[in-house]
Amino acid sequence: MALFDDNIQKQLKEILDQMVGDVTLLFFTHEIECQTGKDTHDFVNEIAVLNDKLNVKTYNFVNDKEKAEAYGVDKVPAIVLLDKDGQDTRMKYYGIPGGYEINSFLAGILMASGRDEQIPAELKKRIAAIDKPVHIQVFVSLGCPHCPNAVMTAHLLALENENVKADMVETSTFTHLAVRYNVSSVPKIVINEEHDFVGAQPLPHFLDVIEKA
Amino acid sequence: MDFSLNLSSGLFANDQKFKTFEQGHVYDLIIIGGGPAGLTAAVYAMRKGLSTGLITRNVGGQVADTAGIENYLGYRYIDGSELVDKFREQVLQFSIAFESDSTVQSLTPGQPIQITLEDGRIFKARSLIIASGKQSKKLGIPGEDKLVGHGVAYCAICDAPFFVDQRVVVVGGGNSGVEAAIDLAKVARHVTLIQRRDHLTADQIVIDKLKAYENVDYLFEHIVTEIRGDQHVSSVMVQNRQTGDVHEMMTDGIFVQIGLIPNSAFAKNVLDMNEYNEIVIDESCRTSEPGIFAAGDVTTTRYKQIIIASGEGATAALSAADFLLNQPS
């Protein structure tokens, strides 16, 4: 059964028409998929057919271990976005980016496609100055209206600076991580394992925490 | 799993003509706030041909956090985020200067009026509309700040999934409290709604929905005085307002829905405010300072409603346009 009805398909198509260059979605899954894995698989495939610039490559987390390691994929289902040159954008989605997260997923695709991101010069300077490895995990729930903003901010940082990688982590799929990181409010942002905050804070706040980390 | 899409197509509208702020430029009008009041003011101002800038922390304001809206005419039912999208789309079709993710630090009245952002940038305008709305009020009791994100929560539609089969407390018997209790009653094992008064103040239609759940208890005329827990909320101290008796109630989470405080700190000592720090306005949305107008929830307006805030946004924009007409340019 199709996940998206005609009306949603039409809207998704209109948005994807704004893609500038090609984007490749690397989808990592298990051989025998759990329900979320299956749903995410269908989801990725159904979105990819909506625009010629979108390509999907599916990998098996176990058999394609080297690929998974190369992109730092440590759990599945996972979606990794590559830009038009096939380069890693360091933007990842763990679990299905459904519900409100469709917005951060579409934004991620447009960003990876080379859309012009309008970032004020002062902030651009601060992002460029990040010279240590930064790993941002944004924990979300699909019914959370402000979570996509936090994911988009984290992803923008990853796209703009190659020292930064940023993951959306959908908590109902990765419940053990929600427990491990003591998540009871979303969006919860964890930076380099040790620093965390709650809420879709603006870009300068992310930078404050990163600079102090 | 239900992952039906909540697509915000307004985020991606490609007829958006808005541009970035110019620091040296003196705008006819700057609007602070991107909720219903600010966005409506923006549409009116752009149609009047004013050079306009809009500064907002988050587009939609409180509406973006609201699940369903059933009293904004034209829609029998609409998701808060969907209504925000429609507002945003209607505003950004104009070539308005637009600054999101930003917070205003202070105001300097005069001609032009100066608006200083937290990041130090200064914008200038001949007139100003403050539509900065309100934000959730905290309980202000021991344990609250320490346990935010560890069982203390303010957004039920966001965080209800973390309380499946658990016990939760909701504080507040108004619309937002009762709606939070409904969202939680669907998943939690047990919900206790704690209300200061002896009755709920939510709309009857919302109360009726909550009464359909059997896993909800009500504690009237009680207040929460402390939140306890080490890594996570484990209990709350609850006081009976009649007897003064305090007892401990075990719980896994507490959702605070006790109303709102105005985002008016940046205008303190500049504009007249009432005891609740709401900006005093007259029937034309004028404040105590010429050229500065205010609209929506941040003002002394009696009722805080989307439709009323929108109407006031229109009034403020028209008043600002009148003000500018009578100003030497």
Coordinates of C-alpha atoms in Angstrom, one line a residue:
Chain A
M1 CA 0.0 0.0 0.0
A2 CA 1.3 3.5 -0.8
L3 CA 2.3 5.5 2.3
F4 CA 1.5 8.8 0.7
D5 CA -1.9 9.7 -0.9
D6 CA -2.1 11.7 -4.1
N7 CA -2.5 15.0 -2.3
I8 CA 0.6 14.5 -0.2
Q9 CA 2.6 13.2 -3.2
K10 CA 1.7 16.3 -5.1
Q11 CA 2.9 18.6 -2.2
L12 CA 6.1 16.6 -1.8
K13 CA 6.8 16.8 -5.5
E14 CA 6.4 20.6 -5.5
I15 CA 8.8 20.9 -2.7
L16 CA 11.4 18.5 -4.2
D17 CA 11.2 20.5 -7.4
Q18 CA 13.3 23.1 -5.6
M19 CA 16.3 20.7 -5.5
V20 CA 19.3 22.3 -7.1
G21 CA 21.5 19.3 -7.7
D22 CA 21.3 15.5 -7.3
V23 CA 21.1 14.0 -3.8
T24 CA 21.7 10.3 -3.0
L25 CA 20.0 8.7 0.0
L26 CA 22.0 5.8 1.5
F27 CA 19.6 3.6 3.2
F28 CA 21.0 1.1 5.7
T29 CA 18.7 -1.7 6.9
H30 CA 18.7 -5.3 8.2
E31 CA 18.2 -8.3 6.0
I32 CA 15.1 -9.2 7.9
E33 CA 13.5 -5.8 8.6
C34 CA 11.6 -4.9 11.7
Q35 CA 8.4 -3.0 11.2
T36 CA 10.1 0.4 11.4
G37 CA 12.8 -0.8 9.1
K38 CA 10.2 -1.9 6.6
D39 CA 8.2 1.3 6.9
T40 CA 11.3 3.5 6.5
H41 CA 12.4 1.4 3.5
D42 CA 9.0 2.0 1.8
F43 CA 9.1 5.7 2.9
V44 CA 12.6 6.2 1.3
N45 CA 11.6 4.5 -1.9
E46 CA 8.3 6.3 -2.3
I47 CA 9.9 9.7 -1.8
A48 CA 12.8 8.9 -4.2
V49 CA 10.5 8.3 -7.1
L50 CA 9.0 11.8 -6.8
N51 CA 12.1 13.5 -8.3
D52 CA 14.7 12.4 -10.8
K53 CA 17.4 14.2 -8.9
L54 CA 16.9 11.8 -5.9
N55 CA 18.6 8.5 -5.9
V56 CA 18.5 5.7 -3.3
K57 CA 21.2 3.1 -2.6
T58 CA 20.2 0.4 -0.1
Y59 CA 22.8 -1.3 2.0
N60 CA 22.7 -4.2 4.5
F61 CA 24.0 -3.2 7.9
V62 CA 25.7 -6.6 8.3
N63 CA 26.8 -7.5 4.8
D64 CA 27.9 -4.0 3.9
K65 CA 29.6 -3.4 7.2
E66 CA 32.5 -1.5 5.5
K67 CA 30.0 1.0 4.0
A68 CA 28.3 1.4 7.3
E69 CA 31.6 2.1 9.0
A70 CA 32.7 4.5 6.3
Y71 CA 29.7 6.6 6.9
G72 CA 29.7 6.1 10.7
V73 CA 26.3 4.3 10.7
D74 CA 26.0 2.5 14.0
K75 CA 22.4 1.5 14.1
V76 CA 19.5 0.9 11.6
P77 CA 17.3 2.0 10.0
A78 CA 19.5 4.9 9.0
I79 CA 19.4 7.4 6.1
V80 CA 22.6 9.2 5.1
L81 CA 22.5 12.1 2.7
L82 CA 25.1 12.5 0.0
D83 CA 25.5 15.7 -2.2
K84 CA 25.7 15.9 -5.9
D85 CA 29.3 14.9 -6.0
G86 CA 28.5 11.9 -3.9
Q87 CA 30.2 13.4 -0.8
D88 CA 28.9 12.8 2.7
T89 CA 26.9 15.8 4.0
R90 CA 27.2 14.3 7.6
M91 CA 23.4 14.7 7.9
K92 CA 21.8 11.4 9.1
Y93 CA 18.3 10.3 10.1
Y94 CA 18.0 7.3 12.4
G95 CA 14.5 5.9 12.4
I96 CA 11.7 7.1 10.2
P97 CA 11.5 10.9 9.6
G98 CA 7.7 10.8 9.5
G99 CA 5.1 13.0 11.3
Y100 CA 6.5 16.5 11.8
E101 CA 10.0 15.2 10.9
I102 CA 9.1 15.1 7.2
N103 CA 9.9 18.8 7.3
S104 CA 13.4 18.3 8.5
F105 CA 13.9 15.4 6.0
L106 CA 12.8 17.6 3.1
A107 CA 14.9 20.5 4.3
G108 CA 17.8 18.1 4.6
I109 CA 17.4 17.0 1.0
L110 CA 17.1 20.6 -0.2
M111 CA 20.2 21.6 1.8
A112 CA 22.2 18.6 0.5
S113 CA 21.1 19.5 -3.1
G114 CA 23.0 22.8 -2.8
R115 CA 20.3 25.2 -1.9
D116 CA 21.6 28.6 -0.9
E117 CA 21.4 28.7 2.9
Q118 CA 21.1 32.3 4.1
I119 CA 23.2 32.5 7.2
P120 CA 24.1 35.9 8.7
A121 CA 27.9 36.6 8.2
E122 CA 28.7 36.6 11.9
L123 CA 27.2 33.2 12.4
K124 CA 28.9 31.9 9.3
K125 CA 32.2 32.9 10.8
R126 CA 31.5 31.2 14.1
I127 CA 30.5 28.0 12.3
A128 CA 33.6 28.0 10.1
A129 CA 35.7 28.4 13.3
I130 CA 34.7 25.0 14.7
D131 CA 37.9 23.0 14.5
K132 CA 37.3 20.0 16.7
P133 CA 35.1 16.9 16.0
V134 CA 31.5 17.6 17.0
H135 CA 28.8 15.0 17.1
I136 CA 25.3 16.3 17.6
Q137 CA 22.4 13.9 18.3
V138 CA 18.9 15.4 18.2
F139 CA 16.3 13.2 19.9
V140 CA 12.8 13.7 18.5
S141 CA 9.3 12.3 18.7
L142 CA 7.1 12.4 15.6
G143 CA 4.3 14.4 17.2
C144 CA 6.6 17.2 18.3
P145 CA 6.1 20.4 16.2
H146 CA 9.3 22.1 17.2
C147 CA 11.6 19.1 16.8
P148 CA 12.2 19.6 13.1
N149 CA 13.7 23.1 13.8
A150 CA 16.3 21.6 16.1
V151 CA 17.2 18.9 13.5
M152 CA 17.5 21.5 10.8
T153 CA 19.8 23.6 12.9
A154 CA 22.0 20.7 13.7
H155 CA 22.1 19.5 10.1
L156 CA 23.0 23.0 8.9
L157 CA 26.0 23.0 11.2
A158 CA 27.1 19.6 9.7
L159 CA 26.6 20.8 6.2
E160 CA 28.6 24.0 6.8
N161 CA 31.5 22.5 8.7
E162 CA 33.1 19.1 8.0
N163 CA 34.1 18.7 11.6
V164 CA 30.4 18.4 12.6
K165 CA 28.2 15.4 12.1
A166 CA 24.5 15.6 13.1
D167 CA 21.9 12.8 13.6
M168 CA 18.2 12.9 14.0
V169 CA 17.3 10.0 16.4
E170 CA 13.6 9.0 16.5
T171 CA 13.0 7.9 20.1
S172 CA 10.2 5.5 19.6
T173 CA 12.4 3.3 17.4
F174 CA 15.5 3.7 19.5
T175 CA 13.9 3.5 22.9
H176 CA 17.1 2.1 24.5
L177 CA 18.9 5.3 23.5
A178 CA 16.1 7.4 24.9
V179 CA 16.7 5.6 28.2
R180 CA 20.5 5.8 27.9
Y181 CA 20.4 9.5 27.3
N182 CA 17.6 10.0 29.8
V183 CA 15.3 11.6 27.3
S184 CA 11.9 12.6 28.6
S185 CA 11.4 15.9 26.7
V186 CA 12.1 16.5 23.1
P187 CA 13.8 17.9 21.2
K188 CA 16.8 16.8 23.4
I189 CA 20.1 17.8 21.9
V190 CA 23.3 15.9 23.0
I191 CA 26.6 17.2 21.9
N192 CA 29.7 15.0 22.1
E193 CA 28.0 12.8 24.6
E194 CA 28.5 15.1 27.5
H195 CA 26.7 18.4 26.8
D196 CA 22.9 18.5 26.4
F197 CA 20.0 20.8 26.3
V198 CA 16.3 20.6 25.7
G199 CA 14.2 22.6 23.2
A200 CA 14.6 23.9 19.7
Q201 CA 17.1 26.6 20.6
P202 CA 18.3 29.0 17.9
L203 CA 21.6 28.5 16.0
P204 CA 23.6 30.9 18.3
H205 CA 22.7 28.7 21.3
F206 CA 24.0 25.6 19.5
L207 CA 27.2 27.5 18.8
D208 CA 27.5 28.7 22.4
V209 CA 27.4 25.0 23.6
I210 CA 29.7 23.8 20.9
E211 CA 32.3 26.5 21.6
K212 CA 32.3 25.7 25.3
A213 CA 32.4 21.9 24.8
Chain B
M1 CA 3.5 3.0 14.2
D2 CA 1.6 6.1 13.2
F3 CA 3.9 8.4 11.3
S4 CA 1.3 10.2 9.1
L5 CA 2.9 13.3 7.8
N6 CA 2.5 16.7 9.3
L7 CA 3.9 18.5 6.3
S8 CA 4.5 22.2 6.7
S9 CA 4.4 23.2 3.1
G10 CA 4.7 26.9 4.0
L11 CA 8.3 26.2 5.1
F12 CA 9.1 25.4 1.5
A13 CA 6.8 27.8 -0.4
N14 CA 8.8 29.0 -3.4
D15 CA 7.0 32.3 -4.0
Q16 CA 8.7 33.6 -0.9
K17 CA 10.0 37.1 -1.6
F18 CA 11.3 38.1 1.9
K19 CA 14.8 39.4 2.3
T20 CA 17.3 39.9 5.1
F21 CA 17.4 43.0 7.3
E22 CA 19.6 45.9 6.4
Q23 CA 21.2 47.4 9.5
G24 CA 21.7 50.9 8.2
H25 CA 18.2 51.2 6.7
V26 CA 15.4 53.1 8.6
Y27 CA 12.2 51.0 8.1
D28 CA 8.8 52.6 8.1
L29 CA 7.7 49.8 10.5
I30 CA 9.4 47.0 12.4
I31 CA 7.2 44.3 14.0
I32 CA 8.5 42.2 16.9
G33 CA 6.8 38.8 17.0
G34 CA 5.7 36.2 14.5
G35 CA 2.5 34.9 16.1
P36 CA -1.0 35.7 14.8
A37 CA -0.8 39.4 15.8
G38 CA 2.6 40.1 14.3
L39 CA 1.9 38.2 11.1
T40 CA -1.4 39.8 10.5
A41 CA 0.2 43.2 11.2
A42 CA 2.8 42.3 8.5
V43 CA 0.2 41.6 5.9
Y44 CA -1.7 44.9 6.6
A45 CA 1.6 46.9 6.6
M46 CA 2.8 45.4 3.3
R47 CA -0.6 46.1 1.6
K48 CA -0.3 49.7 2.8
G49 CA 3.1 49.8 1.1
L50 CA 5.2 50.4 4.2
S51 CA 8.8 49.2 4.2
T52 CA 8.5 46.6 6.9
G53 CA 10.7 44.3 8.8
L54 CA 9.6 41.4 11.1
I55 CA 11.8 40.0 13.9
T56 CA 10.7 36.7 15.5
R57 CA 12.0 34.0 17.7
N58 CA 9.8 31.4 16.2
V59 CA 7.1 31.8 13.6
G60 CA 3.7 31.0 14.9
G61 CA 4.4 31.6 18.5
Q62 CA 2.0 29.7 20.8
V63 CA -0.1 28.6 17.8
A64 CA 2.7 26.4 16.6
D65 CA 2.4 24.4 19.9
T66 CA -1.3 23.9 19.7
A67 CA -2.7 20.6 18.5
G68 CA -6.2 21.4 17.2
I69 CA -7.9 24.8 16.7
E70 CA -11.7 24.9 16.4
N71 CA -12.5 28.5 17.0
Y72 CA -10.6 30.3 14.2
L73 CA -13.3 31.1 11.7
G74 CA -13.0 29.6 8.2
Y75 CA -11.7 26.4 9.6
R76 CA -13.9 24.0 11.6
Y77 CA -10.7 22.2 12.6
I78 CA -7.1 23.0 11.8
D79 CA -3.8 21.9 13.3
G80 CA -1.9 24.7 14.9
S81 CA 1.2 24.1 12.7
E82 CA -1.0 24.1 9.6
L83 CA -2.6 27.4 10.5
V84 CA 0.9 28.8 11.1
D85 CA 2.0 27.6 7.7
K86 CA -0.9 29.4 6.0
F87 CA -0.1 32.6 8.0
R88 CA 3.6 32.4 7.1
E89 CA 2.9 31.7 3.4
Q90 CA 0.6 34.8 3.2
V91 CA 3.3 37.0 4.8
L92 CA 6.3 35.8 3.0
Q93 CA 4.8 36.4 -0.5
F94 CA 5.7 40.1 0.2
S95 CA 9.2 41.4 0.1
I96 CA 9.3 42.0 3.8
A97 CA 12.6 42.0 5.7
F98 CA 12.5 38.9 7.8
E99 CA 14.6 37.8 10.7
S100 CA 13.7 34.5 12.5
D101 CA 15.5 32.8 15.4
S102 CA 16.2 36.2 16.9
T103 CA 15.4 37.8 20.3
V104 CA 15.1 41.5 21.0
Q105 CA 17.2 42.7 23.9
S106 CA 16.1 46.4 24.3
L107 CA 14.4 49.4 22.8
T108 CA 15.4 53.0 22.5
P109 CA 12.4 55.2 21.7
G110 CA 12.8 58.3 19.6
Q111 CA 12.9 59.0 15.9
P112 CA 14.0 56.6 14.6
I113 CA 13.3 54.0 17.2
Q114 CA 16.2 51.6 17.8
I115 CA 15.8 47.9 18.3
T116 CA 18.8 46.1 19.7
L117 CA 18.9 42.3 19.3
E118 CA 20.6 39.9 21.8
D119 CA 23.4 39.3 19.3
G120 CA 24.2 43.1 19.3
R121 CA 22.8 44.1 16.0
I122 CA 20.7 47.3 15.9
F123 CA 17.7 47.8 13.6
K124 CA 16.0 51.2 13.1
A125 CA 12.4 52.1 12.3
R126 CA 10.0 55.1 12.3
S127 CA 7.3 53.1 14.0
L128 CA 7.2 49.8 15.9
I129 CA 4.6 47.1 16.7
I130 CA 5.3 44.9 19.6
A131 CA 3.5 41.6 19.2
S132 CA 5.9 39.4 21.1
G133 CA 3.2 37.3 22.9
K134 CA 3.6 35.2 25.9
Q135 CA 5.5 32.1 27.0
S136 CA 4.8 29.3 29.4
K137 CA 5.0 30.2 33.0
K138 CA 7.1 28.1 35.3
L139 CA 6.0 27.0 38.7
G140 CA 9.1 28.6 40.3
I141 CA 9.4 25.9 42.9
P142 CA 12.4 23.9 44.1
G143 CA 13.4 21.1 41.8
E144 CA 11.7 22.5 38.7
D145 CA 14.8 23.9 36.8
K146 CA 17.0 21.0 37.8
L147 CA 14.6 18.4 36.4
V148 CA 13.5 20.1 33.2
G149 CA 13.8 17.5 30.5
H150 CA 14.1 14.8 33.3
G151 CA 10.4 14.5 34.0
V152 CA 9.4 18.1 34.2
A153 CA 7.8 19.0 30.9
Y154 CA 5.8 21.8 29.2
C155 CA 4.7 20.3 25.9
A156 CA 2.3 17.3 26.2
I157 CA 2.1 16.6 22.4
C158 CA 5.9 16.4 22.3
D159 CA 6.6 14.5 25.4
A160 CA 3.6 12.3 26.1
P161 CA 5.3 9.3 24.3
F162 CA 7.9 9.1 27.1
F163 CA 5.2 8.5 29.7
V164 CA 3.6 5.4 28.3
D165 CA 2.2 3.3 31.2
Q166 CA 3.6 5.7 33.8
R167 CA 2.1 8.0 36.4
V168 CA 2.0 11.7 35.6
V169 CA 0.8 14.9 37.2
V170 CA -0.6 17.8 35.2
V171 CA -0.7 21.2 36.9
G172 CA -3.4 23.6 35.7
G173 CA -7.1 23.4 35.0
G174 CA -7.4 25.8 32.1
N175 CA -7.6 24.8 28.5
S176 CA -4.0 24.0 28.1
G177 CA -3.9 21.9 31.3
V178 CA -7.0 19.9 30.4
E179 CA -5.8 19.4 26.9
A180 CA -2.4 18.2 28.2
A181 CA -4.3 15.8 30.5
I182 CA -6.2 14.4 27.5
D183 CA -3.0 13.8 25.5
L184 CA -1.4 12.1 28.5
A185 CA -4.5 10.0 29.5
K186 CA -4.3 8.3 26.1
V187 CA -0.9 6.8 26.9
A188 CA -0.1 7.1 30.6
R189 CA -1.2 4.6 33.2
H190 CA -2.6 7.3 35.5
V191 CA -3.0 11.1 35.3
T192 CA -3.6 13.4 38.3
L193 CA -4.7 16.9 37.4
I194 CA -3.9 19.4 40.1
Q195 CA -5.8 22.7 40.1
R196 CA -5.5 25.6 42.5
R197 CA -9.2 26.5 42.3
D198 CA -12.2 24.3 43.2
H199 CA -13.2 23.8 39.6
L200 CA -11.7 23.5 36.1
T201 CA -11.6 26.7 34.1
A202 CA -11.3 25.1 30.7
D203 CA -14.0 25.3 28.0
Q204 CA -16.8 22.8 28.8
I205 CA -16.3 21.1 25.4
V206 CA -12.7 20.3 26.4
I207 CA -13.6 19.2 29.9
D208 CA -16.2 16.8 28.5
K209 CA -13.5 15.1 26.4
L210 CA -11.3 14.6 29.5
K211 CA -14.1 13.2 31.5
A212 CA -14.3 10.3 29.0
Y213 CA -11.0 8.9 30.4
E214 CA -11.2 6.7 33.5
N215 CA -7.5 6.9 34.4
V216 CA -7.7 10.6 35.5
D217 CA -8.0 11.9 39.0
Y218 CA -8.6 15.5 40.0
L219 CA -7.1 17.2 43.0
F220 CA -8.8 20.6 43.5
E221 CA -7.6 23.4 45.7
H222 CA -4.1 22.0 45.8
I223 CA -0.8 23.4 44.7
V224 CA 2.6 21.7 44.0
T225 CA 5.3 23.1 46.3
E226 CA 8.3 21.0 45.3
I227 CA 9.5 18.6 42.7
R228 CA 11.7 15.8 44.0
G229 CA 14.0 13.4 42.2
D230 CA 17.7 12.7 41.7
Q231 CA 18.3 11.9 38.0
H232 CA 14.6 12.0 37.2
V233 CA 11.3 13.1 38.8
S234 CA 10.2 10.7 41.5
S235 CA 7.6 12.6 43.5
V236 CA 6.0 16.0 44.0
M237 CA 5.0 17.7 47.3
V238 CA 1.4 18.7 47.2
Q239 CA -0.3 21.2 49.5
N240 CA -4.0 21.5 50.3
R241 CA -4.8 25.2 50.1
Q242 CA -7.7 24.9 52.6
T243 CA -5.9 23.0 55.4
G244 CA -2.3 23.7 54.6
D245 CA -1.5 20.0 54.8
V246 CA 1.4 18.8 52.7
H247 CA 1.8 15.3 51.4
E248 CA 4.2 13.5 49.0
M249 CA 2.8 12.1 45.8
M250 CA 4.8 9.6 43.8
T251 CA 5.0 10.4 40.1
D252 CA 7.1 9.8 37.0
G253 CA 6.5 13.1 35.4
I254 CA 4.9 16.5 35.8
F255 CA 3.5 18.7 33.0
V256 CA 3.2 22.4 33.9
Q257 CA 0.4 24.2 32.3
I258 CA -0.3 27.1 34.6
G259 CA -0.6 29.9 32.1
L260 CA 1.7 32.3 30.5
I261 CA 3.9 35.4 31.1
P262 CA 4.3 38.2 28.6
N263 CA 7.5 38.5 26.6
S264 CA 7.8 42.2 27.5
A265 CA 11.1 42.4 29.4
F266 CA 12.9 44.3 26.6
A267 CA 10.3 47.1 26.9
K268 CA 10.6 47.4 30.6
N269 CA 11.0 51.1 31.8
V270 CA 10.2 52.2 28.2
L271 CA 6.5 51.5 28.0
D272 CA 3.7 51.6 30.6
M273 CA 2.8 48.1 31.8
N274 CA 0.2 46.7 34.2
E275 CA 1.0 44.5 37.3
Y276 CA 1.4 41.4 35.1
N277 CA 3.9 43.1 32.9
E278 CA 1.5 43.4 30.0
I279 CA 1.9 46.4 27.8
V280 CA -0.9 49.0 28.3
I281 CA -2.7 49.9 25.0
D282 CA -5.7 51.9 24.0
E283 CA -8.4 51.0 21.5
S284 CA -6.1 51.9 18.6
C285 CA -3.3 49.7 20.0
R286 CA -1.2 52.8 20.9
T287 CA 1.2 52.4 23.8
S288 CA 2.5 55.1 26.1
E289 CA 5.2 56.0 23.6
P290 CA 4.4 57.8 20.3
G291 CA 5.1 55.6 17.3
I292 CA 5.2 52.4 19.3
F293 CA 2.1 50.1 19.1
A294 CA 1.4 46.7 20.6
A295 CA -1.0 43.9 19.8
G296 CA -2.0 40.4 20.9
D297 CA -1.2 38.5 24.1
V298 CA 1.6 40.7 25.2
T299 CA -0.9 43.6 25.8
T300 CA -3.6 44.3 28.4
T301 CA -6.2 43.1 26.0
R302 CA -8.8 41.2 28.0
Y303 CA -9.0 37.9 26.1
K304 CA -6.1 36.0 24.7
Q305 CA -7.3 34.3 21.6
I306 CA -5.8 33.7 18.1
I307 CA -8.7 35.5 16.4
I308 CA -8.4 38.5 18.8
A309 CA -4.6 38.7 18.4
S310 CA -5.0 38.7 14.7
G311 CA -7.6 41.5 14.8
E312 CA -5.4 43.6 17.0
G313 CA -2.4 43.0 14.7
A314 CA -4.6 44.6 12.0
T315 CA -5.5 47.5 14.2
A316 CA -1.9 48.1 15.2
A317 CA -0.7 48.1 11.6
L318 CA -3.4 50.6 10.5
S319 CA -2.6 52.8 13.5
A320 CA 1.1 52.7 12.6
A321 CA 0.2 53.6 9.0
D322 CA -1.8 56.6 10.2
F323 CA 1.0 57.7 12.5
L324 CA 3.5 57.6 9.7
L325 CA 1.2 59.7 7.4
N326 CA 1.3 62.5 10.0
Q327 CA 5.0 62.3 10.5
P328 CA 7.5 64.4 8.5
S329 CA 9.5 61.8 6.5

